[in-house]
CSV table of C-alpha atoms and ligand atoms in Angstrom, one decimal:
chain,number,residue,atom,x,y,z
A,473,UNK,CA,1.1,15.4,-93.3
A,474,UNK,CA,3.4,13.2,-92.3
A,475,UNK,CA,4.3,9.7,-94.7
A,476,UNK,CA,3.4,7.3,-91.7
A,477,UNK,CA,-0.3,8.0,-91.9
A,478,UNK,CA,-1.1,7.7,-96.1
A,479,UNK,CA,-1.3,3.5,-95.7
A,480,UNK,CA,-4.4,4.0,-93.2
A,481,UNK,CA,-5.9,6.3,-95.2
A,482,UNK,CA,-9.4,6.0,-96.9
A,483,UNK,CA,-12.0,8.1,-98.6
A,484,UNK,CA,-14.8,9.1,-96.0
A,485,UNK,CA,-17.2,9.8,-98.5
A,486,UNK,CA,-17.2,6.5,-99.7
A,487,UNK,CA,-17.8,4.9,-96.8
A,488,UNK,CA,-19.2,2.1,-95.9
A,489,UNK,CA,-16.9,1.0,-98.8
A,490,UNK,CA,-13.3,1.6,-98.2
A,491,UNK,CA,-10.9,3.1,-101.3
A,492,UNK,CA,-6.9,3.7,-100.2
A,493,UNK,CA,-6.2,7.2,-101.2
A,494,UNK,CA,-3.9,8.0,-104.3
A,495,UNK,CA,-1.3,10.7,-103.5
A,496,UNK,CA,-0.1,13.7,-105.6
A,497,UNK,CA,2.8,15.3,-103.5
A,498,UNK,CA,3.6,19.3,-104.5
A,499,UNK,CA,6.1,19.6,-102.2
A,500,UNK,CA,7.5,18.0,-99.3
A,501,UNK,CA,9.8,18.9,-96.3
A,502,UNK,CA,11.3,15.8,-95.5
A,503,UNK,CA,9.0,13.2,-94.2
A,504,UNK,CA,6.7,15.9,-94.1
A,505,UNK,CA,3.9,16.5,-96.9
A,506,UNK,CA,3.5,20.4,-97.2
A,507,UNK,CA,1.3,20.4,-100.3
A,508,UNK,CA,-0.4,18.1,-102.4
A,509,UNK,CA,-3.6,16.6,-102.7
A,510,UNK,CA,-4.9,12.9,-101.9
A,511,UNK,CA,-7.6,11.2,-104.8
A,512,UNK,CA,-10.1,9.1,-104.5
A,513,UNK,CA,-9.8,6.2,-107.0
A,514,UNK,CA,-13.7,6.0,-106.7
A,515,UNK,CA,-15.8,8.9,-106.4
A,516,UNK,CA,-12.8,11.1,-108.3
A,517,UNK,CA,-13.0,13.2,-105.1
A,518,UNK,CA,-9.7,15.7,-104.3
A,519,UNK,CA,-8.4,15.9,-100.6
A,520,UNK,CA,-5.8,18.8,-100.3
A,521,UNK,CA,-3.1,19.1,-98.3
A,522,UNK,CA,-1.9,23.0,-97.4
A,523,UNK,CA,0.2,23.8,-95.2
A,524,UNK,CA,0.8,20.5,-94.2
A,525,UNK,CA,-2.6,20.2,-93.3
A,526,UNK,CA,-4.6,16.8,-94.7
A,527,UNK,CA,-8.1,18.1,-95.3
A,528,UNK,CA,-9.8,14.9,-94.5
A,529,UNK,CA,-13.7,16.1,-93.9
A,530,UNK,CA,-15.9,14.9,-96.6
A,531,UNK,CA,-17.0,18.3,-97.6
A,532,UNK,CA,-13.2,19.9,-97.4
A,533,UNK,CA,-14.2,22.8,-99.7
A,534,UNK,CA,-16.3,23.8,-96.3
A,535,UNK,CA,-13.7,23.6,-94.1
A,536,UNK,CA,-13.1,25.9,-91.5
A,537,UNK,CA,-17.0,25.3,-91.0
A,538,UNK,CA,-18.9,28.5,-91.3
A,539,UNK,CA,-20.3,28.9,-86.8
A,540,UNK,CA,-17.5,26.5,-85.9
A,541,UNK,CA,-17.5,27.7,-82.2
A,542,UNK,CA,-13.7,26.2,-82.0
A,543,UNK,CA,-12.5,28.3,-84.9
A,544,UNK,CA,-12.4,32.0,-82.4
A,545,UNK,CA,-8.9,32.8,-81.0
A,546,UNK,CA,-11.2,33.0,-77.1
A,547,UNK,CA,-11.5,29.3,-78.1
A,548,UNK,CA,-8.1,28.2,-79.2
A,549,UNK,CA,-7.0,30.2,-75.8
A,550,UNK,CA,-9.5,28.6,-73.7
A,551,UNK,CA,-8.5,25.2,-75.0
A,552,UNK,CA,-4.1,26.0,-75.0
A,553,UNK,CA,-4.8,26.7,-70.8
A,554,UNK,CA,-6.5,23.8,-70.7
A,555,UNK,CA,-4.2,21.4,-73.1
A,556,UNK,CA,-1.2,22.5,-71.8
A,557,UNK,CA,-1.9,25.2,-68.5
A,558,UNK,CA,0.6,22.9,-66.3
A,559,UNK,CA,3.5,23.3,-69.1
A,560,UNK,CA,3.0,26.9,-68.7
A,561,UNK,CA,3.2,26.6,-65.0
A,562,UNK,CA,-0.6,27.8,-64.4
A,563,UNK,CA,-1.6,27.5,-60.7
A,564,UNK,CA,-5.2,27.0,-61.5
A,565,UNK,CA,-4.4,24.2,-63.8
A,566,UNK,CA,-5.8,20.9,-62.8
A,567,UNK,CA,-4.1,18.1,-65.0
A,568,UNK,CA,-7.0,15.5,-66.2
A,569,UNK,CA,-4.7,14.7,-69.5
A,570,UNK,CA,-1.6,13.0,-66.9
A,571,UNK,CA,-5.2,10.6,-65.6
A,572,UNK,CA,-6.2,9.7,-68.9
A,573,UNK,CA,-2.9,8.8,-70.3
A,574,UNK,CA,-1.7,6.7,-67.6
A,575,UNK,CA,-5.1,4.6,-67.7
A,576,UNK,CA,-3.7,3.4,-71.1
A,577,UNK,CA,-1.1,0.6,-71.8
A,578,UNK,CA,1.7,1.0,-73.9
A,579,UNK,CA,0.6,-0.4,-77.0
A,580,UNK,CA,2.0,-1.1,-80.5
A,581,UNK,CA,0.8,0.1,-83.9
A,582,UNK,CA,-1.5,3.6,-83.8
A,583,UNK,CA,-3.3,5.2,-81.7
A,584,UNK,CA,-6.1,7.5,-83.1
A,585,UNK,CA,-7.0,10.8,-80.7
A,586,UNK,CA,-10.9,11.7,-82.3
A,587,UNK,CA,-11.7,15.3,-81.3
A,588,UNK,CA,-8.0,16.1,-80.2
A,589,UNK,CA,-8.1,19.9,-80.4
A,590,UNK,CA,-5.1,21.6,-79.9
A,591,UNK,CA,-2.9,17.7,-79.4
A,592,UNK,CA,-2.3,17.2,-76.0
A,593,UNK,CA,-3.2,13.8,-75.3
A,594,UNK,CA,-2.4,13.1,-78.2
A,595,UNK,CA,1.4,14.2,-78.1
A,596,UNK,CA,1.4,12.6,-74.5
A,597,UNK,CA,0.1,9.4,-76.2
A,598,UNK,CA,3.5,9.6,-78.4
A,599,UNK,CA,4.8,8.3,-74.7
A,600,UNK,CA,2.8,4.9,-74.9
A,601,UNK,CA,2.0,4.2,-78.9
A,602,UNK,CA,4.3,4.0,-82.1
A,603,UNK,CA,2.5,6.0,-84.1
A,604,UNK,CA,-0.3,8.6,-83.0
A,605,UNK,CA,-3.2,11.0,-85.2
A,606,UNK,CA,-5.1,13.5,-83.8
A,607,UNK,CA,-8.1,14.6,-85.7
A,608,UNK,CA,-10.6,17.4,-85.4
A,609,UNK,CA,-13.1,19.6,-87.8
A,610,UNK,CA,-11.4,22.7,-86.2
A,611,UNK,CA,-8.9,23.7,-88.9
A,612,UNK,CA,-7.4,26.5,-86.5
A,613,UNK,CA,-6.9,23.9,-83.6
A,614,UNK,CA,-5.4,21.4,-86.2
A,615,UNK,CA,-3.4,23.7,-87.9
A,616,UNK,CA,-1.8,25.1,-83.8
A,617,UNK,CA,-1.4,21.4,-82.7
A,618,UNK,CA,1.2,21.0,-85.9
A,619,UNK,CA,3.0,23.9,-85.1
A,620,UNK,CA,3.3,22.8,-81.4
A,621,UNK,CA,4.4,19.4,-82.8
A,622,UNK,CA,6.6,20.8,-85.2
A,623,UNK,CA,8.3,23.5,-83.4
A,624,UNK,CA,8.4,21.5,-79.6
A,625,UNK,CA,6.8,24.7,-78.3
A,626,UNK,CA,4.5,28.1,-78.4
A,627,UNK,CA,3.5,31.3,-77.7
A,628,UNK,CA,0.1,31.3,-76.5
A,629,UNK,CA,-2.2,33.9,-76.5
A,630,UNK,CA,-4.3,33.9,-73.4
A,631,UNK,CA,-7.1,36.2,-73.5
A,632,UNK,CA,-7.1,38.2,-69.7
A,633,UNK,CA,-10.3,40.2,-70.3
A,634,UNK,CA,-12.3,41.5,-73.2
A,635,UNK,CA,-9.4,41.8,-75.7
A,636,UNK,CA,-7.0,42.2,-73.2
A,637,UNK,CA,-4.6,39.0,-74.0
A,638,UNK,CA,-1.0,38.1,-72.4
A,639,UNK,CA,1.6,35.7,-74.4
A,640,UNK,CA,2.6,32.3,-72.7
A,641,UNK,CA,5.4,30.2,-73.9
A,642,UNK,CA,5.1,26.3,-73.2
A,643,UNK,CA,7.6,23.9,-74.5
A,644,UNK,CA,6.9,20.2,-74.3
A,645,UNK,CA,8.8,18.0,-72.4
A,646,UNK,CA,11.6,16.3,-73.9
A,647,UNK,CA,10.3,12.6,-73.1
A,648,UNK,CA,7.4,13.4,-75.3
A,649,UNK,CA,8.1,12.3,-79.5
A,650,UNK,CA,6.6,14.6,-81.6
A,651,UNK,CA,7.8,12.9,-84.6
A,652,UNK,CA,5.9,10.3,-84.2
A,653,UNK,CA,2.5,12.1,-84.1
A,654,UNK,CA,0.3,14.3,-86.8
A,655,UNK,CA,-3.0,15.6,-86.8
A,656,UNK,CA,-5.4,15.9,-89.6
A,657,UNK,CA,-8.6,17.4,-90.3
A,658,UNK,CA,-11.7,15.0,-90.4
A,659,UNK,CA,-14.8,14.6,-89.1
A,660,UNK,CA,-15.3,11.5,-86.1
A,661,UNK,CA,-18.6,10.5,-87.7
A,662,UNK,CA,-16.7,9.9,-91.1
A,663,UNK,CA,-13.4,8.6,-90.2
A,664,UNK,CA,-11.1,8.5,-93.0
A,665,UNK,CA,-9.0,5.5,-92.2
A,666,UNK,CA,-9.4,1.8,-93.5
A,667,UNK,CA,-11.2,-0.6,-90.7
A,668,UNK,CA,-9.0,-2.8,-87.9
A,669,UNK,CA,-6.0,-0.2,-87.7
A,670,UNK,CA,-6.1,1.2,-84.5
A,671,UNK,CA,-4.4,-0.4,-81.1
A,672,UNK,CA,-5.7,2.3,-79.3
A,673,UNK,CA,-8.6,5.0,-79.8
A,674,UNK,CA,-9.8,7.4,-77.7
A,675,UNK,CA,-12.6,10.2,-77.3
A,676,UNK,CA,-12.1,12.6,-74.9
A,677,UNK,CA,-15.4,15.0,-74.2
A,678,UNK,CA,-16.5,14.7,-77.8
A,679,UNK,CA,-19.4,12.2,-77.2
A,680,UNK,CA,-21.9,15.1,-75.9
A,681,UNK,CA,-20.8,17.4,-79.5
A,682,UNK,CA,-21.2,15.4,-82.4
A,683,UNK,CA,-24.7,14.9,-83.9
A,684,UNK,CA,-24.9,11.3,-83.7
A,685,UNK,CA,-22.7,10.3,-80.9
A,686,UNK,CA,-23.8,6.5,-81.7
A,687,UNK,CA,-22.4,6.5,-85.4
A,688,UNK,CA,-18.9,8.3,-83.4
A,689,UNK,CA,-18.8,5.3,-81.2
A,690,UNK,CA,-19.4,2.8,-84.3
A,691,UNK,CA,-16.9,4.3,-86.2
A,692,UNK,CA,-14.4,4.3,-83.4
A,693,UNK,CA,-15.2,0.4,-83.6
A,694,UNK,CA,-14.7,0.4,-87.2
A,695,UNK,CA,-11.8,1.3,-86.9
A,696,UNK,CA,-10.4,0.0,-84.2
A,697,UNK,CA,-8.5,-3.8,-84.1
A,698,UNK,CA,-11.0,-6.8,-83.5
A,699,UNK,CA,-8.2,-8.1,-80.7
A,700,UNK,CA,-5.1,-6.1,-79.1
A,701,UNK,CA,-7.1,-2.8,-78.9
A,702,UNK,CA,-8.1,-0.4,-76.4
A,703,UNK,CA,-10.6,2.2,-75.8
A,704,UNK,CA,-10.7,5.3,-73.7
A,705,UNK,CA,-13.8,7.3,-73.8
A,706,UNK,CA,-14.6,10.3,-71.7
A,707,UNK,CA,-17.2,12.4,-70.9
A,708,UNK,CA,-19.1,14.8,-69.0
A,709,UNK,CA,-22.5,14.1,-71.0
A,710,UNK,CA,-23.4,17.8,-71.5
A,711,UNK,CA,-26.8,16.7,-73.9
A,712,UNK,CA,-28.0,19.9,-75.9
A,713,UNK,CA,-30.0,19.7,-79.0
A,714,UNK,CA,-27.8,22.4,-80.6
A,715,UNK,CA,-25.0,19.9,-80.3
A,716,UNK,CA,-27.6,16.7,-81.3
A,717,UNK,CA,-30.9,16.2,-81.9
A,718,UNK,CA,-32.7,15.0,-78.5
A,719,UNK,CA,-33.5,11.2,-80.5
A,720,UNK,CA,-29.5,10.7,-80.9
A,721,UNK,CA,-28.9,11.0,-77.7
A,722,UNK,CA,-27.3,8.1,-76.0
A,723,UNK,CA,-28.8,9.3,-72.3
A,724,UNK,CA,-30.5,11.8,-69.8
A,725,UNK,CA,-33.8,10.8,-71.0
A,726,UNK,CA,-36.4,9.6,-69.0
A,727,UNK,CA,-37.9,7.1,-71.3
A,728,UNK,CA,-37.2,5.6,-74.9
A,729,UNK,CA,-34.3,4.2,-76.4
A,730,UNK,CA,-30.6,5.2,-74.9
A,731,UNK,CA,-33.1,6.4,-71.4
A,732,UNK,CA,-31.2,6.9,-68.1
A,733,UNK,CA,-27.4,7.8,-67.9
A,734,UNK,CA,-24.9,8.1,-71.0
A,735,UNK,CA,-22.3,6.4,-69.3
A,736,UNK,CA,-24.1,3.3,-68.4
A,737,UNK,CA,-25.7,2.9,-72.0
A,738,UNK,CA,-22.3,3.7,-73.2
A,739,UNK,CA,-20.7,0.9,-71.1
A,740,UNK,CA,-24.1,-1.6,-72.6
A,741,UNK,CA,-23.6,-0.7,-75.9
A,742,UNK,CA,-19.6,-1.6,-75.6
A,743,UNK,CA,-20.1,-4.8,-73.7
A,744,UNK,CA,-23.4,-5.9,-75.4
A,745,UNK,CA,-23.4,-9.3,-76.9
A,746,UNK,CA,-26.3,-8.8,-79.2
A,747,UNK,CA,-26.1,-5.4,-80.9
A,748,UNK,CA,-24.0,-2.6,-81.6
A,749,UNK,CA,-20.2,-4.0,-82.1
A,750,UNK,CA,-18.7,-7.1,-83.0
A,751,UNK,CA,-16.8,-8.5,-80.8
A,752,UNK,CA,-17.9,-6.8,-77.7
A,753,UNK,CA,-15.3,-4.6,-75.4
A,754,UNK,CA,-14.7,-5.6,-71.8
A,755,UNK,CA,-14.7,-3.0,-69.5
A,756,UNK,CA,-11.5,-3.0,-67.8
A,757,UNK,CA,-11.5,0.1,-65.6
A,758,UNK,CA,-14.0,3.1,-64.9
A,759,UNK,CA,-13.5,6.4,-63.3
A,760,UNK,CA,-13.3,10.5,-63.7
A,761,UNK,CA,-11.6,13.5,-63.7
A,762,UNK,CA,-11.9,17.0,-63.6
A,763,UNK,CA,-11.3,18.8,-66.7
A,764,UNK,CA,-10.9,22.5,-66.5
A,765,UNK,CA,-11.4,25.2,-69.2
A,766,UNK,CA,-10.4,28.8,-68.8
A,767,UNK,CA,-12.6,31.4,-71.1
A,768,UNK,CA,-10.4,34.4,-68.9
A,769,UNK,CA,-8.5,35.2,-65.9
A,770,UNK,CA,-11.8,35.8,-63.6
A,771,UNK,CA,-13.7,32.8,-65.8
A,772,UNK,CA,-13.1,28.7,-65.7
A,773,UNK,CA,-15.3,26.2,-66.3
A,774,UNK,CA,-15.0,23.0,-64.1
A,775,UNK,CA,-16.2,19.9,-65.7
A,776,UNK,CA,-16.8,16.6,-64.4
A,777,UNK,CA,-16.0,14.0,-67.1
A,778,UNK,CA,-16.5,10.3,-66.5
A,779,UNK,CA,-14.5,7.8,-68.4
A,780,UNK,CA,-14.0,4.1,-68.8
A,781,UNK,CA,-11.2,2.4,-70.7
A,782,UNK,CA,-12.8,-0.8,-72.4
A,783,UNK,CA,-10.6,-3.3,-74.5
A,784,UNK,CA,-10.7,-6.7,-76.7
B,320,LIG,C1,-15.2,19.6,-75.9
B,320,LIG,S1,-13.8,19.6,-77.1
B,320,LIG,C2,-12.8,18.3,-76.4
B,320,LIG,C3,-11.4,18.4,-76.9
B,320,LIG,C4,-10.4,17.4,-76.4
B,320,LIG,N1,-10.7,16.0,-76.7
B,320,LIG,C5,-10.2,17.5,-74.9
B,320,LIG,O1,-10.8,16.7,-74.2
B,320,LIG,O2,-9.6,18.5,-74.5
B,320,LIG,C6,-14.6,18.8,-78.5
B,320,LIG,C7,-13.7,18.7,-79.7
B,320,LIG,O3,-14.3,17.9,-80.7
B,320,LIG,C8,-14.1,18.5,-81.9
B,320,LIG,N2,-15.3,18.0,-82.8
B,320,LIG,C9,-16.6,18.3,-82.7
B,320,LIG,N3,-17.3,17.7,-83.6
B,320,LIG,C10,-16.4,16.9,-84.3
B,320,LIG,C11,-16.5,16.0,-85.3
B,320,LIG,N4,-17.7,15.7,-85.9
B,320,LIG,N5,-15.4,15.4,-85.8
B,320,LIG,C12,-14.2,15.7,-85.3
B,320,LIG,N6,-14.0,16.5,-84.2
B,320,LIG,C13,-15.1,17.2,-83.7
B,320,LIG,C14,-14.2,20.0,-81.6
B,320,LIG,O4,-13.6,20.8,-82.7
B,320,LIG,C15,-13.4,20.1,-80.3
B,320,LIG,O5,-12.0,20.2,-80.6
């Protein structure tokens, strides 16, 4: 983990009370910490760091996540088409990452990508922010984002059919900075940085997967700046209960609270006066793209997802 991100960091099981994080470096390559382990003043609770990686979940001893659907290699290939398909010069590849970046103003400061799989937005947001952090509970998609940020390339495996896979080499473009982003492992309902230090956050088809997409969005507040920040959030609002339970859900319901569609309650709980966030978010632009996955050569899913960017 890089140096730049330890003076944001906080203990996410302490929240709603926020304790900086006391580091113990093992070893380090540079600006880079390979091993080590981040404290807790508090709750005495140990955060490692292997491999580089910042195991920022509030149960790390868990993590990979036993069922994790995004720990499988069909996923991570599914995901690397999809992330970074027009690097690797794939015809099918429809490029909804390009829309999403350039709907965001260059801002200073740090931009925070929650749910970032395998980094492309992310990395692209290198273009527009000083300082950028992916984070996801995938430890496999964390730990390939790293090694595309570190190395400025890979070989992807692309499954073809059944187990039939073909390597693809990507490199990212040289207008991109790499050294200015890192990715960490930690969960978007827990966010382990202090409150107010974000310019820019963002959610990208994340809303629809975590069990309480209305603690993601208050956390995304939390820790966003109370002027000078924006917020992009996408998504194709794909409810299922395995994801959430039906009560959580911030639309496609007919009746009750959050009834009707998740991007208009989405916009009314950013905007509202009364509730939810303090201060409120204007909307400053709406729209969508399509966002393509590819599971194999003979099997993509094409998904509408609808965004708005909001600041304040
Ligand atoms: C549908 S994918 C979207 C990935 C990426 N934002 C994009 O648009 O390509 C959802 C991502 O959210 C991550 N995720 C799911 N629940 C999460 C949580 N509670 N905290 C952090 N990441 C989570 C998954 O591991 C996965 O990478």
């Amino acid at each position: 983990m890089k140096d730049f991100v330890i003076e944001f960091l906080i203990c996410p099981s302490c929240l709603p009370e926020e304790y900086s994080l006391h580091e113990r470096i093992k070893h380090r390559d540079g600006n880079d910490i390979i091993s080590g382990e981040l404290l807790c003043p508090n709750c005495r609770k140990v955060f490692p760091i292997c491999d580089g990686v910042a195991l920022l979940n509030i149960t790390p001893e868990q993590i990979p996540l036993p069922g994790n659907k995004y720990e499988t290699p069909q996923s991570l290939s599914s995901y690397l088409w999809g992330h970074y398909g027009n690097l690797m010069g794939e015809e099918e590849h429809i490029d909804a990452y390009q829309t999403w970046v350039d709907v965001v103003d260059e801002s200073r400061g740090l931009a925070l990508d929650i749910g970032c799989a395998v980094g492309r937005f992310s990395l692209e947001m290198s273009t527009k922010s000083d300082m950028v952090v992916g984070i996801d509970l995938s430890l496999l998609f964390i730990k390939t984002a790293r090694k595309i940020a570190k190395e400025g390339s890979l070989k992807a495996k692309l499954f073809e059919e059944g187990l039939i896979a073909r390597e693809q080499e990507f490199s990212l473009p040289s207008s991109w900075h790499p050294e200015k982003v890192e990715f960490i492992v930690a969960d978007a309902l827990n966010l382990p940085f202090k409150s107010g230090v974000a310019s820019q956050v963002s959610s990208l088809n994340v809303i629809d997967k975590v069990p309480s997409p209305l603690r993601h969005i208050k956390e995304m507040d939390r820790v966003s700046r109370k002027s000078g920040a924006q917020c992009l959030i996408s998504d194709p609002f794909s409810w299922s209960p395995e994801a959430s339970p039906v009560d959580e859900w911030l639309g496609g319901k007919e009746n009750g609270a959050f009834s009707g569609y998740g991007i208009e309650n989405i916009i009314k709980i950013l905007n509202s006066r009364e509730t939810f966030l303090f201060p409120p978010w204007r909307i400053i632009y709406r729209g969508h793209v399509w966002w393509k996955l590819r599971n194999h050569r003979n099997h993509f899913e094409l998904i509408r997802s609808l965004f708005i960017k909001a600041a304040r």
